[in-house]
PDB file of C-alpha atoms in Angstrom:
ATOM      1  CA  GLY A   1    -102.763 -16.499   9.925  1.00  0.00           C
ATOM      2  CA  GLN A   2    -100.086 -14.423  11.701  1.00  0.00           C
ATOM      3  CA  SER A   3     -98.477 -11.215  10.515  1.00  0.00           C
ATOM      4  CA  LEU A   4     -95.954  -8.843  12.026  1.00  0.00           C
ATOM      5  CA  GLU A   5     -94.852  -5.438  10.802  1.00  0.00           C
ATOM      6  CA  GLN A   6     -91.670  -3.660  11.715  1.00  0.00           C
ATOM      7  CA  PRO A   7     -89.760  -1.003   9.838  1.00  0.00           C
ATOM      8  CA  SER A   8     -86.918  -2.362   7.575  1.00  0.00           C
ATOM      9  CA  GLU A   9     -84.434   0.044   8.533  1.00  0.00           C
ATOM     10  CA  VAL A  10     -83.723   2.724  11.352  1.00  0.00           C
ATOM     11  CA  THR A  11     -80.701   4.953  11.481  1.00  0.00           C
ATOM     12  CA  ALA A  12     -79.439   6.884  14.492  1.00  0.00           C
ATOM     13  CA  VAL A  13     -76.357   8.579  16.015  1.00  0.00           C
ATOM     14  CA  GLU A  14     -74.232   7.250  18.828  1.00  0.00           C
ATOM     15  CA  GLY A  15     -75.526   8.167  22.196  1.00  0.00           C
ATOM     16  CA  ALA A  16     -79.029   8.681  21.025  1.00  0.00           C
ATOM     17  CA  ILE A  17     -82.346   6.848  21.785  1.00  0.00           C
ATOM     18  CA  VAL A  18     -84.112   4.664  19.259  1.00  0.00           C
ATOM     19  CA  GLN A  19     -87.413   2.867  19.128  1.00  0.00           C
ATOM     20  CA  ILE A  20     -88.150   0.083  16.934  1.00  0.00           C
ATOM     21  CA  ASN A  21     -91.923  -0.735  16.575  1.00  0.00           C
ATOM     22  CA  CYS A  22     -93.673  -3.909  15.909  1.00  0.00           C
ATOM     23  CA  THR A  23     -97.428  -4.533  15.153  1.00  0.00           C
ATOM     24  CA  TYR A  24     -98.839  -7.858  14.944  1.00  0.00           C
ATOM     25  CA  GLN A  25    -102.020  -9.673  13.981  1.00  0.00           C
ATOM     26  CA  THR A  26    -102.453 -13.083  15.466  1.00  0.00           C
ATOM     27  CA  SER A  27    -104.980 -15.290  17.350  1.00  0.00           C
ATOM     28  CA  GLY A  28    -104.253 -16.864  20.722  1.00  0.00           C
ATOM     29  CA  PHE A  29    -101.484 -14.283  21.412  1.00  0.00           C
ATOM     30  CA  TYR A  30     -99.610 -14.793  24.653  1.00  0.00           C
ATOM     31  CA  GLY A  31     -96.212 -13.037  24.216  1.00  0.00           C
ATOM     32  CA  LEU A  32     -93.758 -10.870  22.220  1.00  0.00           C
ATOM     33  CA  SER A  33     -90.014 -11.410  22.089  1.00  0.00           C
ATOM     34  CA  TRP A  34     -87.231  -9.431  20.641  1.00  0.00           C
ATOM     35  CA  TYR A  35     -83.908 -10.737  19.231  1.00  0.00           C
ATOM     36  CA  GLN A  36     -80.721  -9.157  18.145  1.00  0.00           C
ATOM     37  CA  GLN A  37     -78.705 -10.468  15.243  1.00  0.00           C
ATOM     38  CA  HIS A  38     -75.417  -9.104  13.939  1.00  0.00           C
ATOM     39  CA  ASP A  39     -74.352  -9.840  10.290  1.00  0.00           C
ATOM     40  CA  GLY A  40     -73.411 -13.474   9.866  1.00  0.00           C
ATOM     41  CA  GLY A  41     -74.273 -14.362  13.393  1.00  0.00           C
ATOM     42  CA  ALA A  42     -76.912 -16.049  15.388  1.00  0.00           C
ATOM     43  CA  PRO A  43     -79.962 -14.303  16.888  1.00  0.00           C
ATOM     44  CA  THR A  44     -79.632 -13.646  20.559  1.00  0.00           C
ATOM     45  CA  PHE A  45     -82.628 -13.280  22.894  1.00  0.00           C
ATOM     46  CA  LEU A  46     -83.142  -9.752  24.299  1.00  0.00           C
ATOM     47  CA  SER A  47     -86.567  -9.635  25.921  1.00  0.00           C
ATOM     48  CA  TYR A  48     -90.026 -11.327  26.378  1.00  0.00           C
ATOM     49  CA  ASN A  49     -93.236  -9.454  27.276  1.00  0.00           C
ATOM     50  CA  ALA A  50     -96.486 -11.306  28.071  1.00  0.00           C
ATOM     51  CA  LEU A  51     -98.192  -8.471  30.030  1.00  0.00           C
ATOM     52  CA  ASP A  52     -98.809  -4.839  29.247  1.00  0.00           C
ATOM     53  CA  GLY A  53     -96.023  -2.385  30.149  1.00  0.00           C
ATOM     54  CA  LEU A  54     -92.424  -1.727  29.852  1.00  0.00           C
ATOM     55  CA  GLU A  55     -89.699  -4.190  30.913  1.00  0.00           C
ATOM     56  CA  GLU A  56     -86.215  -2.725  31.293  1.00  0.00           C
ATOM     57  CA  THR A  57     -82.988  -4.547  30.996  1.00  0.00           C
ATOM     58  CA  GLY A  58     -79.968  -2.169  31.101  1.00  0.00           C
ATOM     59  CA  ARG A  59     -79.847  -0.022  28.041  1.00  0.00           C
ATOM     60  CA  PHE A  60     -82.627  -2.033  26.466  1.00  0.00           C
ATOM     61  CA  SER A  61     -86.469  -1.745  27.237  1.00  0.00           C
ATOM     62  CA  SER A  62     -89.279  -3.539  25.678  1.00  0.00           C
ATOM     63  CA  PHE A  63     -92.941  -2.491  25.768  1.00  0.00           C
ATOM     64  CA  LEU A  64     -96.131  -4.273  25.049  1.00  0.00           C
ATOM     65  CA  SER A  65     -99.723  -3.118  24.519  1.00  0.00           C
ATOM     66  CA  ARG A  66    -101.942  -6.172  24.084  1.00  0.00           C
ATOM     67  CA  SER A  67    -104.970  -4.163  23.354  1.00  0.00           C
ATOM     68  CA  ASP A  68    -103.246  -2.281  20.460  1.00  0.00           C
ATOM     69  CA  SER A  69    -101.382  -5.418  19.218  1.00  0.00           C
ATOM     70  CA  TYR A  70     -98.213  -3.344  19.478  1.00  0.00           C
ATOM     71  CA  GLY A  71     -94.934  -3.442  21.139  1.00  0.00           C
ATOM     72  CA  TYR A  72     -91.664  -1.706  20.740  1.00  0.00           C
ATOM     73  CA  LEU A  73     -87.861  -2.093  21.723  1.00  0.00           C
ATOM     74  CA  LEU A  74     -86.261   1.001  23.046  1.00  0.00           C
ATOM     75  CA  LEU A  75     -82.456   1.246  22.903  1.00  0.00           C
ATOM     76  CA  GLN A  76     -80.766   3.928  24.977  1.00  0.00           C
ATOM     77  CA  GLU A  77     -77.236   5.450  24.785  1.00  0.00           C
ATOM     78  CA  LEU A  78     -76.596   3.872  21.461  1.00  0.00           C
ATOM     79  CA  GLN A  79     -73.360   2.459  20.878  1.00  0.00           C
ATOM     80  CA  MET A  80     -71.762   1.536  17.413  1.00  0.00           C
ATOM     81  CA  LYS A  81     -71.906  -2.228  18.399  1.00  0.00           C
ATOM     82  CA  ASP A  82     -75.722  -1.970  18.500  1.00  0.00           C
ATOM     83  CA  SER A  83     -75.754  -1.805  14.762  1.00  0.00           C
ATOM     84  CA  ALA A  84     -77.525  -5.092  13.976  1.00  0.00           C
ATOM     85  CA  SER A  85     -80.917  -6.539  12.834  1.00  0.00           C
ATOM     86  CA  TYR A  86     -83.508  -6.717  15.432  1.00  0.00           C
ATOM     87  CA  PHE A  87     -86.503  -9.137  15.080  1.00  0.00           C
ATOM     88  CA  CYS A  88     -89.767  -9.053  17.054  1.00  0.00           C
ATOM     89  CA  ALA A  89     -91.475 -12.529  17.351  1.00  0.00           C
ATOM     90  CA  VAL A  90     -94.946 -13.379  18.568  1.00  0.00           C
ATOM     91  CA  TRP A  91     -95.893 -16.421  20.603  1.00  0.00           C
ATOM     92  CA  SER A  92     -99.486 -17.577  19.968  1.00  0.00           C
ATOM     93  CA  GLY A  93    -101.812 -20.425  19.576  1.00  0.00           C
ATOM     94  CA  GLY A  94    -100.466 -22.667  22.269  1.00  0.00           C
ATOM     95  CA  SER A  95     -97.748 -24.004  19.954  1.00  0.00           C
ATOM     96  CA  TYR A  96     -94.848 -22.482  21.825  1.00  0.00           C
ATOM     97  CA  ILE A  97     -93.192 -21.729  18.426  1.00  0.00           C
ATOM     98  CA  PRO A  98     -92.499 -18.046  17.708  1.00  0.00           C
ATOM     99  CA  THR A  99     -93.348 -16.362  14.392  1.00  0.00           C
ATOM    100  CA  PHE A 100     -90.636 -13.833  13.435  1.00  0.00           C
ATOM    101  CA  GLY A 101     -91.096 -10.489  11.827  1.00  0.00           C
ATOM    102  CA  ARG A 102     -88.954  -9.386   8.989  1.00  0.00           C
ATOM    103  CA  GLY A 103     -86.443  -7.606  10.952  1.00  0.00           C
ATOM    104  CA  THR A 104     -85.237  -4.069  11.382  1.00  0.00           C
ATOM    105  CA  SER A 105     -81.740  -3.128  10.433  1.00  0.00           C
ATOM    106  CA  LEU A 106     -80.409  -0.603  12.951  1.00  0.00           C
ATOM    107  CA  ILE A 107     -77.538   1.531  11.614  1.00  0.00           C
ATOM    108  CA  VAL A 108     -75.695   3.576  14.312  1.00  0.00           C
ATOM    109  CA  HIS A 109     -73.568   6.466  13.029  1.00  0.00           C
ATOM    110  CA  PRO A 110     -70.697   8.085  15.041  1.00  0.00           C
TER     111      PRO A 110
ATOM    112  CA  GLY B   1     -74.430 -21.371  29.986  1.00  0.00           C
ATOM    113  CA  ALA B   2     -77.073 -22.248  27.316  1.00  0.00           C
ATOM    114  CA  VAL B   3     -74.569 -22.675  24.363  1.00  0.00           C
ATOM    115  CA  VAL B   4     -75.687 -24.095  21.107  1.00  0.00           C
ATOM    116  CA  SER B   5     -73.069 -25.175  18.468  1.00  0.00           C
ATOM    117  CA  GLN B   6     -73.563 -25.946  14.832  1.00  0.00           C
ATOM    118  CA  HIS B   7     -71.189 -27.741  12.583  1.00  0.00           C
ATOM    119  CA  PRO B   8     -69.998 -26.913  10.019  1.00  0.00           C
ATOM    120  CA  SER B   9     -70.057 -23.146  10.041  1.00  0.00           C
ATOM    121  CA  ARG B  10     -69.642 -23.109   6.223  1.00  0.00           C
ATOM    122  CA  VAL B  11     -69.936 -25.726   3.563  1.00  0.00           C
ATOM    123  CA  ILE B  12     -69.677 -25.724  -0.144  1.00  0.00           C
ATOM    124  CA  CYS B  13     -70.967 -28.606  -1.971  1.00  0.00           C
ATOM    125  CA  LYS B  14     -71.691 -29.707  -5.560  1.00  0.00           C
ATOM    126  CA  SER B  15     -75.302 -29.902  -6.923  1.00  0.00           C
ATOM    127  CA  GLY B  16     -76.789 -33.338  -6.435  1.00  0.00           C
ATOM    128  CA  THR B  17     -74.685 -34.197  -3.261  1.00  0.00           C
ATOM    129  CA  SER B  18     -75.994 -34.342   0.347  1.00  0.00           C
ATOM    130  CA  VAL B  19     -74.864 -32.240   3.219  1.00  0.00           C
ATOM    131  CA  LYS B  20     -75.482 -32.906   6.858  1.00  0.00           C
ATOM    132  CA  ILE B  21     -75.527 -30.142   9.443  1.00  0.00           C
ATOM    133  CA  GLU B  22     -75.252 -30.876  13.196  1.00  0.00           C
ATOM    134  CA  CYS B  23     -76.744 -28.922  16.046  1.00  0.00           C
ATOM    135  CA  ARG B  24     -75.705 -29.440  19.601  1.00  0.00           C
ATOM    136  CA  SER B  25     -76.785 -28.110  22.962  1.00  0.00           C
ATOM    137  CA  LEU B  26     -73.465 -28.050  24.790  1.00  0.00           C
ATOM    138  CA  ASP B  27     -74.631 -27.495  28.441  1.00  0.00           C
ATOM    139  CA  PHE B  28     -78.345 -28.236  28.587  1.00  0.00           C
ATOM    140  CA  GLN B  29     -80.705 -30.880  27.339  1.00  0.00           C
ATOM    141  CA  ALA B  30     -83.033 -29.960  24.673  1.00  0.00           C
ATOM    142  CA  THR B  31     -86.088 -32.170  23.907  1.00  0.00           C
ATOM    143  CA  THR B  32     -87.103 -29.765  21.217  1.00  0.00           C
ATOM    144  CA  MET B  33     -84.947 -28.112  18.660  1.00  0.00           C
ATOM    145  CA  PHE B  34     -85.946 -26.003  15.646  1.00  0.00           C
ATOM    146  CA  TRP B  35     -84.391 -25.533  12.292  1.00  0.00           C
ATOM    147  CA  TYR B  36     -84.770 -22.214  10.414  1.00  0.00           C
ATOM    148  CA  ARG B  37     -83.690 -20.954   6.986  1.00  0.00           C
ATOM    149  CA  GLN B  38     -82.620 -17.392   6.481  1.00  0.00           C
ATOM    150  CA  PHE B  39     -81.975 -15.523   3.197  1.00  0.00           C
ATOM    151  CA  PRO B  40     -79.961 -12.356   3.135  1.00  0.00           C
ATOM    152  CA  LYS B  41     -81.646  -9.454   4.917  1.00  0.00           C
ATOM    153  CA  LYS B  42     -84.605 -11.532   5.411  1.00  0.00           C
ATOM    154  CA  SER B  43     -86.465 -13.073   8.488  1.00  0.00           C
ATOM    155  CA  LEU B  44     -86.095 -16.440  10.044  1.00  0.00           C
ATOM    156  CA  MET B  45     -88.284 -19.013   8.250  1.00  0.00           C
ATOM    157  CA  LEU B  46     -88.981 -22.000  10.417  1.00  0.00           C
ATOM    158  CA  MET B  47     -88.526 -25.243   8.465  1.00  0.00           C
ATOM    159  CA  ALA B  48     -89.291 -27.804  11.125  1.00  0.00           C
ATOM    160  CA  THR B  49     -89.626 -28.649  14.707  1.00  0.00           C
ATOM    161  CA  SER B  50     -87.465 -31.601  15.908  1.00  0.00           C
ATOM    162  CA  ASN B  51     -88.432 -33.655  18.948  1.00  0.00           C
ATOM    163  CA  GLU B  52     -86.154 -36.118  20.488  1.00  0.00           C
ATOM    164  CA  GLY B  53     -87.142 -39.643  19.858  1.00  0.00           C
ATOM    165  CA  SER B  54     -90.018 -38.883  17.351  1.00  0.00           C
ATOM    166  CA  LYS B  55     -90.514 -37.556  13.873  1.00  0.00           C
ATOM    167  CA  ALA B  56     -89.936 -34.064  13.088  1.00  0.00           C
ATOM    168  CA  THR B  57     -92.909 -31.667  12.330  1.00  0.00           C
ATOM    169  CA  TYR B  58     -92.283 -29.834   8.985  1.00  0.00           C
ATOM    170  CA  GLU B  59     -93.808 -26.515   8.143  1.00  0.00           C
ATOM    171  CA  GLN B  60     -96.112 -26.180   5.132  1.00  0.00           C
ATOM    172  CA  GLY B  61     -94.072 -26.130   1.982  1.00  0.00           C
ATOM    173  CA  VAL B  62     -90.872 -27.749   3.304  1.00  0.00           C
ATOM    174  CA  GLU B  63     -90.129 -31.052   1.638  1.00  0.00           C
ATOM    175  CA  LYS B  64     -89.459 -33.619   4.330  1.00  0.00           C
ATOM    176  CA  ASP B  65     -87.631 -35.897   1.832  1.00  0.00           C
ATOM    177  CA  LYS B  66     -85.341 -33.357   0.927  1.00  0.00           C
ATOM    178  CA  PHE B  67     -84.580 -31.961   4.427  1.00  0.00           C
ATOM    179  CA  LEU B  68     -84.148 -35.013   6.669  1.00  0.00           C
ATOM    180  CA  ILE B  69     -84.099 -34.250  10.382  1.00  0.00           C
ATOM    181  CA  ASN B  70     -82.924 -36.590  13.018  1.00  0.00           C
ATOM    182  CA  HIS B  71     -83.096 -35.872  16.747  1.00  0.00           C
ATOM    183  CA  ALA B  72     -81.433 -38.953  18.144  1.00  0.00           C
ATOM    184  CA  SER B  73     -80.378 -37.609  21.629  1.00  0.00           C
ATOM    185  CA  LEU B  74     -81.265 -34.775  23.960  1.00  0.00           C
ATOM    186  CA  THR B  75     -78.326 -32.842  22.882  1.00  0.00           C
ATOM    187  CA  LEU B  76     -78.083 -33.523  19.139  1.00  0.00           C
ATOM    188  CA  SER B  77     -80.247 -32.831  16.093  1.00  0.00           C
ATOM    189  CA  THR B  78     -79.114 -33.053  12.511  1.00  0.00           C
ATOM    190  CA  LEU B  79     -80.347 -31.639   9.270  1.00  0.00           C
ATOM    191  CA  THR B  80     -79.515 -33.403   6.107  1.00  0.00           C
ATOM    192  CA  VAL B  81     -80.146 -31.578   2.815  1.00  0.00           C
ATOM    193  CA  THR B  82     -80.305 -34.225   0.200  1.00  0.00           C
ATOM    194  CA  SER B  83     -79.646 -33.894  -3.475  1.00  0.00           C
ATOM    195  CA  ALA B  84     -78.762 -30.275  -2.968  1.00  0.00           C
ATOM    196  CA  HIS B  85     -79.437 -27.694  -5.603  1.00  0.00           C
ATOM    197  CA  PRO B  86     -78.177 -24.062  -5.839  1.00  0.00           C
ATOM    198  CA  GLU B  87     -81.529 -22.744  -4.654  1.00  0.00           C
ATOM    199  CA  ASP B  88     -80.891 -24.616  -1.440  1.00  0.00           C
ATOM    200  CA  SER B  89     -77.961 -22.225  -0.811  1.00  0.00           C
ATOM    201  CA  SER B  90     -78.822 -20.362   2.355  1.00  0.00           C
ATOM    202  CA  PHE B  91     -78.094 -19.715   5.911  1.00  0.00           C
ATOM    203  CA  TYR B  92     -79.458 -22.528   8.104  1.00  0.00           C
ATOM    204  CA  ILE B  93     -79.842 -21.750  11.884  1.00  0.00           C
ATOM    205  CA  CYS B  94     -80.935 -24.169  14.612  1.00  0.00           C
ATOM    206  CA  SER B  95     -82.174 -23.349  17.948  1.00  0.00           C
ATOM    207  CA  ALA B  96     -82.658 -25.395  21.095  1.00  0.00           C
ATOM    208  CA  ARG B  97     -85.322 -25.042  23.899  1.00  0.00           C
ATOM    209  CA  PRO B  98     -84.055 -26.211  27.392  1.00  0.00           C
ATOM    210  CA  THR B  99     -86.142 -29.206  28.530  1.00  0.00           C
ATOM    211  CA  SER B 100     -86.430 -27.890  31.911  1.00  0.00           C
ATOM    212  CA  ARG B 101     -87.036 -24.230  31.294  1.00  0.00           C
ATOM    213  CA  ILE B 102     -90.011 -21.937  30.383  1.00  0.00           C
ATOM    214  CA  THR B 103     -91.406 -22.260  26.941  1.00  0.00           C
ATOM    215  CA  TYR B 104     -90.328 -19.118  25.321  1.00  0.00           C
ATOM    216  CA  GLU B 105     -86.622 -19.704  25.907  1.00  0.00           C
ATOM    217  CA  GLN B 106     -84.733 -20.845  22.984  1.00  0.00           C
ATOM    218  CA  TYR B 107     -81.000 -20.463  22.177  1.00  0.00           C
ATOM    219  CA  PHE B 108     -79.784 -20.213  18.760  1.00  0.00           C
ATOM    220  CA  GLY B 109     -76.690 -21.785  17.126  1.00  0.00           C
ATOM    221  CA  PRO B 110     -74.178 -19.630  15.110  1.00  0.00           C
ATOM    222  CA  GLY B 111     -75.609 -20.847  11.763  1.00  0.00           C
ATOM    223  CA  THR B 112     -74.333 -22.835   8.800  1.00  0.00           C
ATOM    224  CA  ARG B 113     -73.802 -21.047   5.543  1.00  0.00           C
ATOM    225  CA  LEU B 114     -74.417 -23.515   2.774  1.00  0.00           C
ATOM    226  CA  THR B 115     -73.369 -22.872  -0.842  1.00  0.00           C
ATOM    227  CA  VAL B 116     -74.350 -25.187  -3.582  1.00  0.00           C
ATOM    228  CA  THR B 117     -72.446 -24.905  -6.812  1.00  0.00           C
TER     229      THR B 117
END
């Protein structure tokens, strides 16, 4: 089966940098995605990593280590609007259907 | 671009009645759409994969006779919760995968909050 682990909650102050980790166990892995979801809203796609390394998109970066079955989402220059839930999702097994983690609630304080 | 709509956004129904939720891709075609269920502060649970013109594929534990899915066109999939009970109250979210795009892309609808009284 597949399993993903990510912290349930992370808190940080405005302007800081925060890292949300995700470890996974799966067979036939081929990619890791991150999604952001505000309360009552739809998940929005943030990033996708298929290869080892860091992918940067503005204030957000995503990292993957396939050998360690580990990835993280890095948020820089935190803003209040970044307060949301962040889900990692693994793509594996050739089904092209992601499996989502339980989500990390990020709380940004002024 | 890549907008997915859901209707209704909120619905309250009485126990025993049926409710239909629509998911539309507004500016792209989607051969495949997905239906998820989400409980408060919880992850997205995939219920079924909907493929245009064919039967939906349900995840283990999801009753196909209770959650009817129809994907009649490349832009519309519907989820009907039949004989709804209070335990069916949840946030239902659909997503659509553009037909012509890379496989990990999917766009989520805004969700439908179902409350069964």
